[in-house]
Amino acid sequence: MKPSKALLPLQTLSLVLGFAVWGVLSSLIVFIKEGIILTPGQLSLVTALPVVLGSVLRIPFGYWTNKYGARLMFMISFIILLIPVFYISKATTFNHLITGGLFLGIAGATFSVGVTSLPKYYPRSKHGFVNGIYGLGNIGSAISTFFAPLLATQFGWRTTVQFYLILLIIFAIANFFIGDRQENKSTIPLMEQFKGIYRNEKLWLLCFFYFITFGSFVAFTVFLPNYLVQQFDISKIDAGLRTAGFVALATLMRPIGGWLGDKFNPFKILVFVFIGLTIGGILLAFSPSIMLYSVGCLLIGFCAGTGNGTLFKLVPLYFSKQAGIANGLISALGGLGGFFPPLLLSLLFAITGHYAIGFMALAMVAMCSLLLVLYLYWQDRVKLAEQMIQSTSQAILVTNKKGIIININPAFTAITGYTADMAIGQKSGFLKSGRHDKDFYDLMWKQLQENNAWSGNVWNKKKNGELYLQFLTINAVQNDVGETSYYVGVFSEIEPTSERFNREVFSGNDRMHGNGMVVL
């Protein structure tokens, strides 16, 4: 399905608006609290609560996007958002802010729309970059953080909130007229999609990784404006500018992270991401000067943005048939990752008088994520090796250094008749035909130990008792210190009608120890 040239820009700009609306309370909280009295706990709750519904709704939003299309989802979302945005502009109490803020989560849930829709239009080799471009919509948070305080200074925070109503109407209309009416739809029921992925450990590990990377992005976006004013006694405008810089860096790194995931192994990129997050968390834990604090925040923004882009290269790679529900689950966990840290930091500050423990916790969780990424990378390499063995047309058996079979492939079963259950655990000698003497095998193993490889014609016996001639190649697999750990035998049956078969039979060499054999 060839995409319209306007589709990627339209969905990306729609996400910009979604994130701008999603972050309106945190952007204006320093102005709001001047007119509505809020305790520190209430203040944290007001800024963090929009994340809750915005995260939970990402699951059905991903599914609905597959079912109804991005055009309808964006349009309906922006129309519904008119109600809570207008309600917040009239708020006079904490309860008003909580109620309106909860439904602002619809704006954050729109993230699932594009990451589910856009990969349908592009080849797999571009999924990381395309989702990264769409992820630039995160910059909507930076736009709100930068412009909302400036507008609030001139017009007041209530009027500033009402400006968003105009943008919501414009983009609802734009999606109605420009959005793709012919987008491929999926009719697979929600529970059937979920059953297809919930046992896959990769899904839950990707959820956890996104919980850390996107959670860090959202948490710092929500947390920084008020924290910078309180901790370093800088102006609201300055705090907004610094937070906007953090958001802009994280957002700009997202397409770069997606592009890197397209070009290189995504797990290798994630290794560097979590190393950087670990270092950034440790740096912030020592409550440095505003200069070093800025360096630590920017390092976290750099790594979080790169990780966000790289992770959404992996989602369509592993879950192409359940992209809607997988995108929803992973992005939902990421959103929730932004809800808890501000509340936890406020609680720790109330108990200890500083935020060091919270930042150190970020470093420790990032380090755990690093170990899990290394595990997935190793598992991927093992799975690739296994797939190579299983898909090879020639028969393969793998033994340990004592000659006990530890793996075979389907071609082995097709030739010999022995299944994996029958062969694994036995010594390879159980295949012997009896047509070769002891000297033949002694010479074979001697040459194999000297050269780490052997090749030649061998008579063996099938499960049904039939003797057959095979061309066998054996290679020794050595560890890092040069010791043999495994032997890999690759063979194919020589057909009785072939010239090689007739030459072997009529030469009388089949009982000889090495005659007629090719030694590598």
Short mmCIF file of C-alpha atoms in Angstrom, two decimals:
data_model
loop_
_atom_site.label_atom_id
_atom_site.label_comp_id
_atom_site.label_asym_id
_atom_site.label_seq_id
_atom_site.Cartn_x
_atom_site.Cartn_y
_atom_site.Cartn_z
CA MET A 1 0.00 0.00 0.00
CA LYS A 2 1.68 3.21 -1.21
CA PRO A 3 1.38 6.07 1.30
CA SER A 4 0.20 9.56 0.44
CA LYS A 5 3.02 12.10 0.77
CA ALA A 6 0.87 14.01 3.27
CA LEU A 7 0.23 11.01 5.52
CA LEU A 8 3.45 10.93 7.55
CA PRO A 9 3.52 14.73 8.11
CA LEU A 10 -0.19 14.74 9.02
CA GLN A 11 0.11 11.98 11.61
CA THR A 12 3.35 13.41 13.00
CA LEU A 13 1.82 16.89 13.42
CA SER A 14 -1.27 15.30 14.96
CA LEU A 15 0.98 13.67 17.54
CA VAL A 16 2.71 17.03 18.13
CA LEU A 17 -0.68 18.46 19.07
CA GLY A 18 -1.53 15.39 21.14
CA PHE A 19 1.61 15.75 23.24
CA ALA A 20 1.19 19.52 23.51
CA VAL A 21 -2.30 19.04 24.96
CA TRP A 22 -1.15 16.12 27.13
CA GLY A 23 1.47 18.31 28.80
CA VAL A 24 -0.56 21.50 29.21
CA LEU A 25 -0.98 21.12 32.98
CA SER A 26 2.70 20.47 33.71
CA SER A 27 3.67 23.37 31.41
CA LEU A 28 1.42 25.83 33.25
CA ILE A 29 1.48 24.41 36.79
CA VAL A 30 3.71 27.21 38.13
CA PHE A 31 1.01 29.67 37.03
CA ILE A 32 -1.97 27.53 38.03
CA LYS A 33 -0.77 27.06 41.63
CA GLU A 34 -0.73 30.84 42.12
CA GLY A 35 -4.51 30.95 41.72
CA ILE A 36 -5.45 27.47 43.01
CA ILE A 37 -3.88 26.44 46.31
CA LEU A 38 -2.16 23.05 45.98
CA THR A 39 -0.10 21.02 48.44
CA PRO A 40 3.15 19.46 47.11
CA GLY A 41 1.39 16.08 46.90
CA GLN A 42 -1.60 17.54 45.05
CA LEU A 43 0.72 19.38 42.69
CA SER A 44 2.52 16.13 41.80
CA LEU A 45 -0.79 14.35 41.32
CA VAL A 46 -2.19 17.05 39.02
CA THR A 47 0.85 16.92 36.73
CA ALA A 48 1.19 13.12 36.75
CA LEU A 49 -2.46 12.05 36.48
CA PRO A 50 -2.89 12.77 32.74
CA VAL A 51 -0.25 10.12 32.17
CA VAL A 52 -2.50 7.41 33.67
CA LEU A 53 -5.36 7.43 31.18
CA GLY A 54 -2.94 8.35 28.40
CA SER A 55 -1.04 5.16 29.12
CA VAL A 56 -3.91 2.75 29.75
CA LEU A 57 -5.84 3.90 26.68
CA ARG A 58 -2.89 3.18 24.41
CA ILE A 59 -3.81 -0.51 24.48
CA PRO A 60 -7.33 -0.13 23.03
CA PHE A 61 -6.16 2.78 20.83
CA GLY A 62 -3.65 0.47 19.11
CA TYR A 63 -6.34 -2.17 18.60
CA TRP A 64 -8.93 0.37 17.39
CA THR A 65 -6.43 1.86 14.95
CA ASN A 66 -5.98 -1.55 13.34
CA LYS A 67 -9.76 -1.94 13.22
CA TYR A 68 -10.96 1.55 12.22
CA GLY A 69 -7.88 3.36 10.84
CA ALA A 70 -5.77 6.32 11.95
CA ARG A 71 -7.97 8.93 10.25
CA LEU A 72 -11.00 8.16 12.41
CA MET A 73 -9.00 7.70 15.61
CA PHE A 74 -7.23 11.07 15.40
CA MET A 75 -10.38 12.91 14.40
CA ILE A 76 -12.58 11.49 17.20
CA SER A 77 -9.80 11.94 19.80
CA PHE A 78 -9.41 15.65 19.02
CA ILE A 79 -13.16 16.23 19.13
CA ILE A 80 -13.48 14.53 22.54
CA LEU A 81 -10.48 16.49 23.90
CA LEU A 82 -12.35 19.76 23.42
CA ILE A 83 -14.37 18.96 26.55
CA PRO A 84 -11.57 18.43 29.16
CA VAL A 85 -9.45 21.28 27.74
CA PHE A 86 -12.34 23.75 28.07
CA TYR A 87 -13.16 22.35 31.52
CA ILE A 88 -9.59 22.91 32.74
CA SER A 89 -9.65 26.51 31.52
CA LYS A 90 -12.57 27.10 33.92
CA ALA A 91 -11.12 25.13 36.86
CA THR A 92 -11.15 26.73 40.31
CA THR A 93 -10.36 23.77 42.59
CA PHE A 94 -8.01 20.82 42.88
CA ASN A 95 -10.86 18.44 42.01
CA HIS A 96 -11.55 20.35 38.79
CA LEU A 97 -7.91 20.00 37.74
CA ILE A 98 -7.89 16.29 38.60
CA THR A 99 -11.05 15.58 36.61
CA GLY A 100 -9.95 17.52 33.54
CA GLY A 101 -6.39 16.22 33.77
CA LEU A 102 -7.53 12.60 33.84
CA PHE A 103 -9.31 12.97 30.49
CA LEU A 104 -6.34 14.82 28.99
CA GLY A 105 -4.87 11.32 28.86
CA ILE A 106 -6.74 10.80 25.59
CA ALA A 107 -4.17 13.14 24.01
CA GLY A 108 -1.30 10.92 25.18
CA ALA A 109 -3.04 7.78 23.95
CA THR A 110 -2.88 9.06 20.35
CA PHE A 111 0.74 7.88 20.27
CA SER A 112 -0.49 4.32 19.59
CA VAL A 113 -2.33 5.49 16.49
CA GLY A 114 0.66 6.35 14.29
CA VAL A 115 3.03 3.59 15.40
CA THR A 116 0.30 1.08 14.51
CA SER A 117 -0.79 2.72 11.24
CA LEU A 118 2.40 3.97 9.56
CA PRO A 119 4.37 0.67 9.31
CA LYS A 120 1.59 -0.64 7.02
CA TYR A 121 2.75 1.79 4.32
CA TYR A 122 6.53 1.16 4.35
CA PRO A 123 8.93 -1.82 3.93
CA ARG A 124 10.30 -3.42 7.08
CA SER A 125 13.76 -1.95 6.45
CA LYS A 126 12.32 1.54 7.08
CA HIS A 127 10.06 0.85 10.05
CA GLY A 128 12.55 2.14 12.62
CA PHE A 129 13.15 5.41 10.81
CA VAL A 130 9.45 6.00 9.99
CA ASN A 131 8.35 5.36 13.56
CA GLY A 132 11.21 7.60 14.67
CA ILE A 133 9.98 10.43 12.44
CA TYR A 134 6.48 9.96 13.85
CA GLY A 135 7.98 9.98 17.33
CA LEU A 136 9.16 13.54 16.66
CA GLY A 137 5.62 14.36 17.73
CA ASN A 138 7.00 14.16 21.28
CA ILE A 139 8.29 17.66 20.65
CA GLY A 140 4.74 18.81 21.32
CA SER A 141 5.67 18.63 25.00
CA ALA A 142 8.61 20.96 24.37
CA ILE A 143 6.42 23.37 22.40
CA SER A 144 3.93 23.52 25.28
CA THR A 145 6.69 23.89 27.84
CA PHE A 146 8.29 26.73 25.88
CA PHE A 147 5.32 28.69 24.54
CA ALA A 148 2.64 28.12 27.19
CA PRO A 149 4.51 30.08 29.92
CA LEU A 150 5.18 32.94 27.46
CA LEU A 151 1.51 33.10 26.49
CA ALA A 152 0.40 32.76 30.11
CA THR A 153 2.57 35.74 31.05
CA GLN A 154 0.77 37.85 28.44
CA PHE A 155 -2.80 36.48 28.47
CA GLY A 156 -3.13 34.44 31.68
CA TRP A 157 -3.12 30.69 31.98
CA ARG A 158 -6.85 30.20 31.40
CA THR A 159 -6.82 31.97 28.02
CA THR A 160 -3.65 30.07 27.11
CA VAL A 161 -5.43 26.76 27.71
CA GLN A 162 -8.31 27.90 25.48
CA PHE A 163 -5.89 28.54 22.59
CA TYR A 164 -5.52 24.73 22.39
CA LEU A 165 -9.23 24.45 21.50
CA ILE A 166 -8.56 26.18 18.19
CA LEU A 167 -5.74 23.79 17.30
CA LEU A 168 -7.84 20.75 18.20
CA ILE A 169 -10.62 21.85 15.85
CA ILE A 170 -8.17 22.54 13.01
CA PHE A 171 -6.54 19.11 13.24
CA ALA A 172 -9.82 17.25 13.60
CA ILE A 173 -10.87 18.82 10.28
CA ALA A 174 -7.45 18.12 8.69
CA ASN A 175 -7.63 14.42 9.55
CA PHE A 176 -11.19 14.22 8.21
CA PHE A 177 -10.19 15.57 4.79
CA ILE A 178 -6.53 14.40 4.41
CA GLY A 179 -6.47 11.13 6.38
CA ASP A 180 -6.43 7.83 4.46
CA ARG A 181 -9.95 6.42 4.03
CA GLN A 182 -8.57 3.22 2.44
CA GLU A 183 -6.15 2.14 5.20
CA ASN A 184 -5.84 -1.63 5.59
CA LYS A 185 -7.97 -2.79 8.50
CA SER A 186 -7.65 -5.82 10.76
CA THR A 187 -10.68 -7.76 11.97
CA ILE A 188 -8.80 -10.14 14.31
CA PRO A 189 -10.52 -10.03 17.73
CA LEU A 190 -8.65 -8.34 20.59
CA MET A 191 -8.36 -11.47 22.75
CA GLU A 192 -7.12 -13.55 19.81
CA GLN A 193 -4.34 -11.01 19.20
CA PHE A 194 -3.46 -10.96 22.89
CA LYS A 195 -3.34 -14.76 23.08
CA GLY A 196 -0.86 -14.70 20.19
CA ILE A 197 1.68 -12.61 22.08
CA TYR A 198 1.20 -12.67 25.86
CA ARG A 199 3.47 -15.71 26.34
CA ASN A 200 6.28 -14.15 24.34
CA GLU A 201 8.91 -12.98 26.82
CA LYS A 202 10.23 -10.45 24.29
CA LEU A 203 6.95 -8.54 24.54
CA TRP A 204 7.27 -8.04 28.29
CA LEU A 205 10.96 -7.20 28.11
CA LEU A 206 10.28 -4.58 25.42
CA CYS A 207 7.51 -3.23 27.67
CA PHE A 208 10.02 -2.95 30.51
CA PHE A 209 12.63 -1.23 28.32
CA TYR A 210 10.08 1.28 27.06
CA PHE A 211 8.89 1.76 30.64
CA ILE A 212 12.41 3.01 31.40
CA THR A 213 13.22 5.01 28.25
CA PHE A 214 9.88 6.68 27.51
CA GLY A 215 9.08 6.81 31.22
CA SER A 216 12.27 8.80 31.78
CA PHE A 217 11.27 11.19 29.00
CA VAL A 218 7.75 11.79 30.37
CA ALA A 219 8.84 11.91 34.01
CA PHE A 220 11.53 14.53 33.42
CA THR A 221 9.20 16.55 31.19
CA VAL A 222 6.61 16.66 33.99
CA PHE A 223 9.08 16.97 36.88
CA LEU A 224 11.66 19.47 35.65
CA PRO A 225 9.74 22.81 35.39
CA ASN A 226 8.71 22.90 39.04
CA TYR A 227 11.89 21.20 40.31
CA LEU A 228 14.25 23.64 38.60
CA VAL A 229 12.39 26.63 40.05
CA GLN A 230 12.42 25.17 43.57
CA GLN A 231 15.90 23.61 43.61
CA PHE A 232 17.94 26.24 41.76
CA ASP A 233 15.75 29.32 42.27
CA ILE A 234 15.62 30.21 38.58
CA SER A 235 12.76 31.99 36.80
CA LYS A 236 9.73 30.14 35.42
CA ILE A 237 10.70 31.14 31.88
CA ASP A 238 14.27 29.85 32.36
CA ALA A 239 12.96 26.57 33.80
CA GLY A 240 10.60 26.24 30.82
CA LEU A 241 13.44 26.84 28.36
CA ARG A 242 15.68 24.24 30.01
CA THR A 243 12.89 21.68 30.07
CA ALA A 244 12.11 22.45 26.44
CA GLY A 245 15.78 21.80 25.62
CA PHE A 246 15.59 18.40 27.33
CA VAL A 247 12.40 17.49 25.43
CA ALA A 248 13.78 18.75 22.11
CA LEU A 249 16.98 16.69 22.42
CA ALA A 250 15.10 13.51 23.41
CA THR A 251 12.63 14.03 20.58
CA LEU A 252 15.25 14.71 17.91
CA MET A 253 17.16 11.59 18.93
CA ARG A 254 14.11 9.43 18.36
CA PRO A 255 14.32 9.21 14.54
CA ILE A 256 18.08 8.83 14.84
CA GLY A 257 17.54 5.90 17.20
CA GLY A 258 15.07 4.39 14.71
CA TRP A 259 17.53 4.88 11.84
CA LEU A 260 20.33 3.26 13.88
CA GLY A 261 17.97 0.33 14.60
CA ASP A 262 17.43 -0.07 10.84
CA LYS A 263 21.16 -0.02 10.07
CA PHE A 264 22.60 -1.98 13.00
CA ASN A 265 21.54 -4.64 15.49
CA PRO A 266 18.97 -2.83 17.70
CA PHE A 267 20.16 -4.67 20.80
CA LYS A 268 23.65 -3.22 20.42
CA ILE A 269 22.14 0.29 20.32
CA LEU A 270 20.14 -0.45 23.48
CA VAL A 271 23.34 -1.51 25.29
CA PHE A 272 24.73 2.01 24.86
CA VAL A 273 21.34 3.53 25.75
CA PHE A 274 21.18 1.85 29.15
CA ILE A 275 24.84 2.50 29.92
CA GLY A 276 24.14 6.20 29.33
CA LEU A 277 21.00 6.17 31.50
CA THR A 278 22.95 4.49 34.31
CA ILE A 279 25.66 7.16 34.20
CA GLY A 280 23.09 9.97 34.00
CA GLY A 281 21.15 8.69 37.01
CA ILE A 282 24.33 8.40 39.10
CA LEU A 283 25.37 11.94 38.16
CA LEU A 284 22.01 13.42 39.19
CA ALA A 285 22.01 11.46 42.46
CA PHE A 286 24.92 13.54 43.77
CA SER A 287 22.86 16.77 43.58
CA PRO A 288 25.40 18.67 41.47
CA SER A 289 25.45 22.31 40.44
CA ILE A 290 22.97 23.43 37.82
CA MET A 291 25.68 23.05 35.17
CA LEU A 292 26.37 19.37 35.95
CA TYR A 293 22.68 18.78 36.58
CA SER A 294 21.98 20.03 33.06
CA VAL A 295 24.65 17.68 31.67
CA GLY A 296 23.05 14.73 33.48
CA CYS A 297 19.57 15.63 32.25
CA LEU A 298 20.76 16.06 28.67
CA LEU A 299 22.54 12.68 28.80
CA ILE A 300 19.31 11.08 29.96
CA GLY A 301 17.36 12.90 27.23
CA PHE A 302 19.87 11.77 24.59
CA CYS A 303 19.72 8.12 25.66
CA ALA A 304 15.97 8.03 26.33
CA GLY A 305 15.20 9.46 22.87
CA THR A 306 17.58 7.05 21.14
CA GLY A 307 16.11 4.11 23.04
CA ASN A 308 12.54 5.12 22.21
CA GLY A 309 13.29 5.14 18.49
CA THR A 310 15.23 1.88 18.55
CA LEU A 311 12.56 -0.02 20.48
CA PHE A 312 9.87 0.72 17.92
CA LYS A 313 12.06 -0.85 15.27
CA LEU A 314 11.76 -4.11 17.21
CA VAL A 315 7.96 -4.07 17.69
CA PRO A 316 6.89 -4.57 14.03
CA LEU A 317 9.87 -6.92 13.60
CA TYR A 318 8.61 -9.38 16.22
CA PHE A 319 4.86 -8.68 16.26
CA SER A 320 3.80 -7.81 12.71
CA LYS A 321 0.57 -9.82 12.99
CA GLN A 322 -0.40 -8.27 16.34
CA ALA A 323 1.09 -4.80 15.83
CA GLY A 324 -1.91 -2.95 17.27
CA ILE A 325 -2.08 -4.71 20.62
CA ALA A 326 1.73 -5.00 20.94
CA ASN A 327 2.22 -1.28 20.24
CA GLY A 328 -0.55 -0.50 22.70
CA LEU A 329 0.89 -2.60 25.51
CA ILE A 330 4.45 -1.39 25.06
CA SER A 331 3.54 2.28 24.75
CA ALA A 332 1.12 1.96 27.69
CA LEU A 333 3.89 0.67 29.93
CA GLY A 334 6.09 3.51 28.71
CA GLY A 335 3.46 6.05 29.64
CA LEU A 336 3.02 4.54 33.09
CA GLY A 337 6.77 4.80 33.44
CA GLY A 338 6.24 8.57 33.44
CA PHE A 339 3.50 8.47 36.07
CA PHE A 340 5.23 6.88 39.03
CA PRO A 341 8.66 8.61 39.14
CA PRO A 342 7.34 12.14 39.95
CA LEU A 343 5.19 10.74 42.77
CA LEU A 344 8.07 8.60 44.04
CA LEU A 345 10.49 11.53 43.94
CA SER A 346 8.04 13.71 45.88
CA LEU A 347 7.58 10.97 48.48
CA LEU A 348 11.33 10.44 48.86
CA PHE A 349 11.89 14.18 49.15
CA ALA A 350 9.29 14.39 51.92
CA ILE A 351 11.04 11.55 53.80
CA THR A 352 14.72 12.35 53.20
CA GLY A 353 14.78 16.02 52.19
CA HIS A 354 16.49 15.31 48.84
CA TYR A 355 15.99 13.41 45.57
CA ALA A 356 19.26 11.42 45.50
CA ILE A 357 17.72 8.01 46.24
CA GLY A 358 15.20 8.43 43.42
CA PHE A 359 17.87 9.24 40.84
CA MET A 360 20.04 6.36 42.08
CA ALA A 361 17.03 4.05 41.64
CA LEU A 362 16.87 5.16 37.99
CA ALA A 363 20.54 4.22 37.61
CA MET A 364 20.00 0.78 39.17
CA VAL A 365 16.94 -0.01 37.00
CA ALA A 366 18.85 1.11 33.89
CA MET A 367 21.69 -1.24 34.85
CA CYS A 368 19.23 -4.14 35.22
CA SER A 369 17.86 -3.27 31.78
CA LEU A 370 21.39 -3.43 30.38
CA LEU A 371 21.78 -6.99 31.64
CA LEU A 372 18.42 -7.98 30.15
CA VAL A 373 19.37 -6.48 26.76
CA LEU A 374 22.58 -8.52 26.78
CA TYR A 375 20.48 -11.62 27.54
CA LEU A 376 18.16 -10.90 24.58
CA TYR A 377 21.14 -10.29 22.30
CA TRP A 378 22.66 -13.63 23.28
CA GLN A 379 19.29 -15.37 22.89
CA ASP A 380 18.85 -13.87 19.43
CA ARG A 381 22.24 -15.18 18.32
CA VAL A 382 21.43 -18.65 19.67
CA LYS A 383 18.06 -18.63 17.90
CA LEU A 384 19.70 -17.55 14.64
CA ALA A 385 22.19 -20.42 14.87
CA GLU A 386 19.35 -22.84 15.60
CA GLN A 387 17.34 -21.55 12.61
CA MET A 388 20.36 -21.98 10.35
CA ILE A 389 20.68 -25.62 11.44
CA GLN A 390 16.97 -26.37 11.14
CA SER A 391 16.54 -24.78 7.71
CA THR A 392 19.60 -26.38 6.05
CA SER A 393 18.71 -28.91 3.35
CA GLN A 394 21.67 -31.16 4.23
CA ALA A 395 21.48 -33.39 7.29
CA ILE A 396 23.25 -32.02 10.39
CA LEU A 397 24.10 -33.60 13.71
CA VAL A 398 25.95 -31.89 16.54
CA THR A 399 27.80 -33.88 19.20
CA ASN A 400 29.78 -32.94 22.28
CA LYS A 401 33.45 -33.79 22.43
CA LYS A 402 32.59 -37.32 23.65
CA GLY A 403 30.54 -37.99 20.52
CA ILE A 404 27.11 -37.82 22.19
CA ILE A 405 24.48 -36.25 19.92
CA ILE A 406 22.99 -33.00 21.31
CA ASN A 407 21.14 -31.70 18.25
CA ILE A 408 19.91 -32.76 14.81
CA ASN A 409 17.87 -31.07 12.07
CA PRO A 410 14.80 -32.21 10.07
CA ALA A 411 16.98 -33.30 7.13
CA PHE A 412 18.73 -35.78 9.44
CA THR A 413 15.36 -37.33 10.29
CA ALA A 414 14.31 -37.39 6.63
CA ILE A 415 17.42 -39.40 5.64
CA THR A 416 17.91 -41.71 8.63
CA GLY A 417 14.37 -42.05 9.96
CA TYR A 418 15.51 -41.17 13.49
CA THR A 419 13.65 -38.31 15.21
CA ALA A 420 15.23 -35.92 17.68
CA ASP A 421 13.82 -37.91 20.63
CA MET A 422 15.46 -41.08 19.29
CA ALA A 423 18.85 -39.60 18.37
CA ILE A 424 19.66 -36.97 20.99
CA GLY A 425 21.57 -38.46 23.89
CA GLN A 426 22.97 -41.38 21.89
CA LYS A 427 26.53 -41.78 20.66
CA SER A 428 26.90 -41.13 16.95
CA GLY A 429 28.18 -44.71 16.58
CA PHE A 430 24.62 -46.06 16.83
CA LEU A 431 24.34 -45.24 13.09
CA LYS A 432 27.22 -47.57 12.12
CA SER A 433 26.56 -49.98 9.27
CA GLY A 434 29.24 -52.53 10.19
CA ARG A 435 30.92 -52.14 6.76
CA HIS A 436 33.93 -50.22 8.14
CA ASP A 437 36.53 -51.73 10.47
CA LYS A 438 38.02 -50.22 13.65
CA ASP A 439 41.08 -48.92 11.78
CA PHE A 440 38.80 -46.86 9.53
CA TYR A 441 37.30 -45.00 12.50
CA ASP A 442 40.62 -44.71 14.33
CA LEU A 443 42.14 -42.99 11.27
CA MET A 444 39.08 -40.75 10.91
CA TRP A 445 39.34 -39.50 14.52
CA LYS A 446 43.11 -39.13 14.30
CA GLN A 447 42.84 -36.95 11.20
CA LEU A 448 39.93 -35.02 12.75
CA GLN A 449 41.97 -34.25 15.88
CA GLU A 450 45.00 -33.21 13.83
CA ASN A 451 43.17 -31.08 11.26
CA ASN A 452 39.91 -30.21 13.11
CA ALA A 453 38.08 -31.34 9.96
CA TRP A 454 37.41 -34.53 8.02
CA SER A 455 35.46 -35.37 4.87
CA GLY A 456 34.70 -38.58 3.04
CA ASN A 457 32.25 -41.35 2.06
CA VAL A 458 30.74 -43.41 4.89
CA TRP A 459 28.26 -46.30 4.97
CA ASN A 460 25.63 -45.95 7.71
CA LYS A 461 22.36 -47.65 8.64
CA LYS A 462 18.86 -46.16 8.67
CA LYS A 463 16.22 -46.84 11.32
CA ASN A 464 14.52 -49.39 9.03
CA GLY A 465 17.80 -51.34 8.73
CA GLU A 466 18.59 -50.16 5.20
CA LEU A 467 22.26 -49.38 4.52
CA TYR A 468 23.06 -46.17 2.67
CA LEU A 469 26.14 -44.32 1.47
CA GLN A 470 26.63 -40.73 2.59
CA PHE A 471 29.17 -38.02 1.94
CA LEU A 472 30.08 -36.74 5.41
CA THR A 473 31.97 -33.64 6.52
CA ILE A 474 32.92 -33.24 10.19
CA ASN A 475 34.25 -30.02 11.70
CA ALA A 476 35.49 -29.43 15.24
CA VAL A 477 34.13 -26.35 17.05
CA GLN A 478 36.67 -24.91 19.47
CA ASN A 479 36.27 -22.55 22.41
CA ASP A 480 38.29 -19.39 23.07
CA VAL A 481 41.26 -21.30 24.47
CA GLY A 482 41.49 -23.65 21.48
CA GLU A 483 39.86 -26.71 23.08
CA THR A 484 37.32 -28.71 21.08
CA SER A 485 33.81 -28.37 22.54
CA TYR A 486 31.62 -29.77 19.79
CA TYR A 487 31.70 -31.66 16.51
CA VAL A 488 29.34 -30.76 13.68
CA GLY A 489 28.65 -33.39 11.05
CA VAL A 490 27.00 -32.43 7.75
CA PHE A 491 26.05 -35.15 5.28
CA SER A 492 23.93 -35.96 2.26
CA GLU A 493 22.87 -39.35 0.94
CA ILE A 494 24.59 -40.56 -2.23
CA GLU A 495 21.94 -41.95 -4.55
CA PRO A 496 22.47 -45.59 -5.70
CA THR A 497 22.14 -44.48 -9.32
CA SER A 498 25.01 -41.99 -9.06
CA GLU A 499 28.48 -42.51 -10.48
CA ARG A 500 30.02 -41.86 -7.05
CA PHE A 501 27.94 -44.67 -5.51
CA ASN A 502 28.95 -47.18 -8.19
CA ARG A 503 32.60 -46.20 -7.90
CA GLU A 504 32.51 -46.73 -4.15
CA VAL A 505 30.75 -50.09 -4.34
CA PHE A 506 32.80 -51.61 -7.14
CA SER A 507 36.14 -50.32 -5.91
CA GLY A 508 35.87 -52.51 -2.82
CA ASN A 509 37.24 -49.71 -0.69
CA ASP A 510 34.29 -49.41 1.65
CA ARG A 511 35.97 -51.60 4.28
CA MET A 512 39.35 -49.88 3.94
CA HIS A 513 40.59 -47.39 6.52
CA GLY A 514 40.89 -44.21 4.53
CA ASN A 515 41.23 -45.44 0.94
CA GLY A 516 39.08 -43.37 -1.34
CA MET A 517 38.57 -40.75 1.37
CA VAL A 518 39.15 -37.04 0.98
CA VAL A 519 40.87 -35.57 4.01
CA LEU A 520 40.65 -31.82 4.64
#
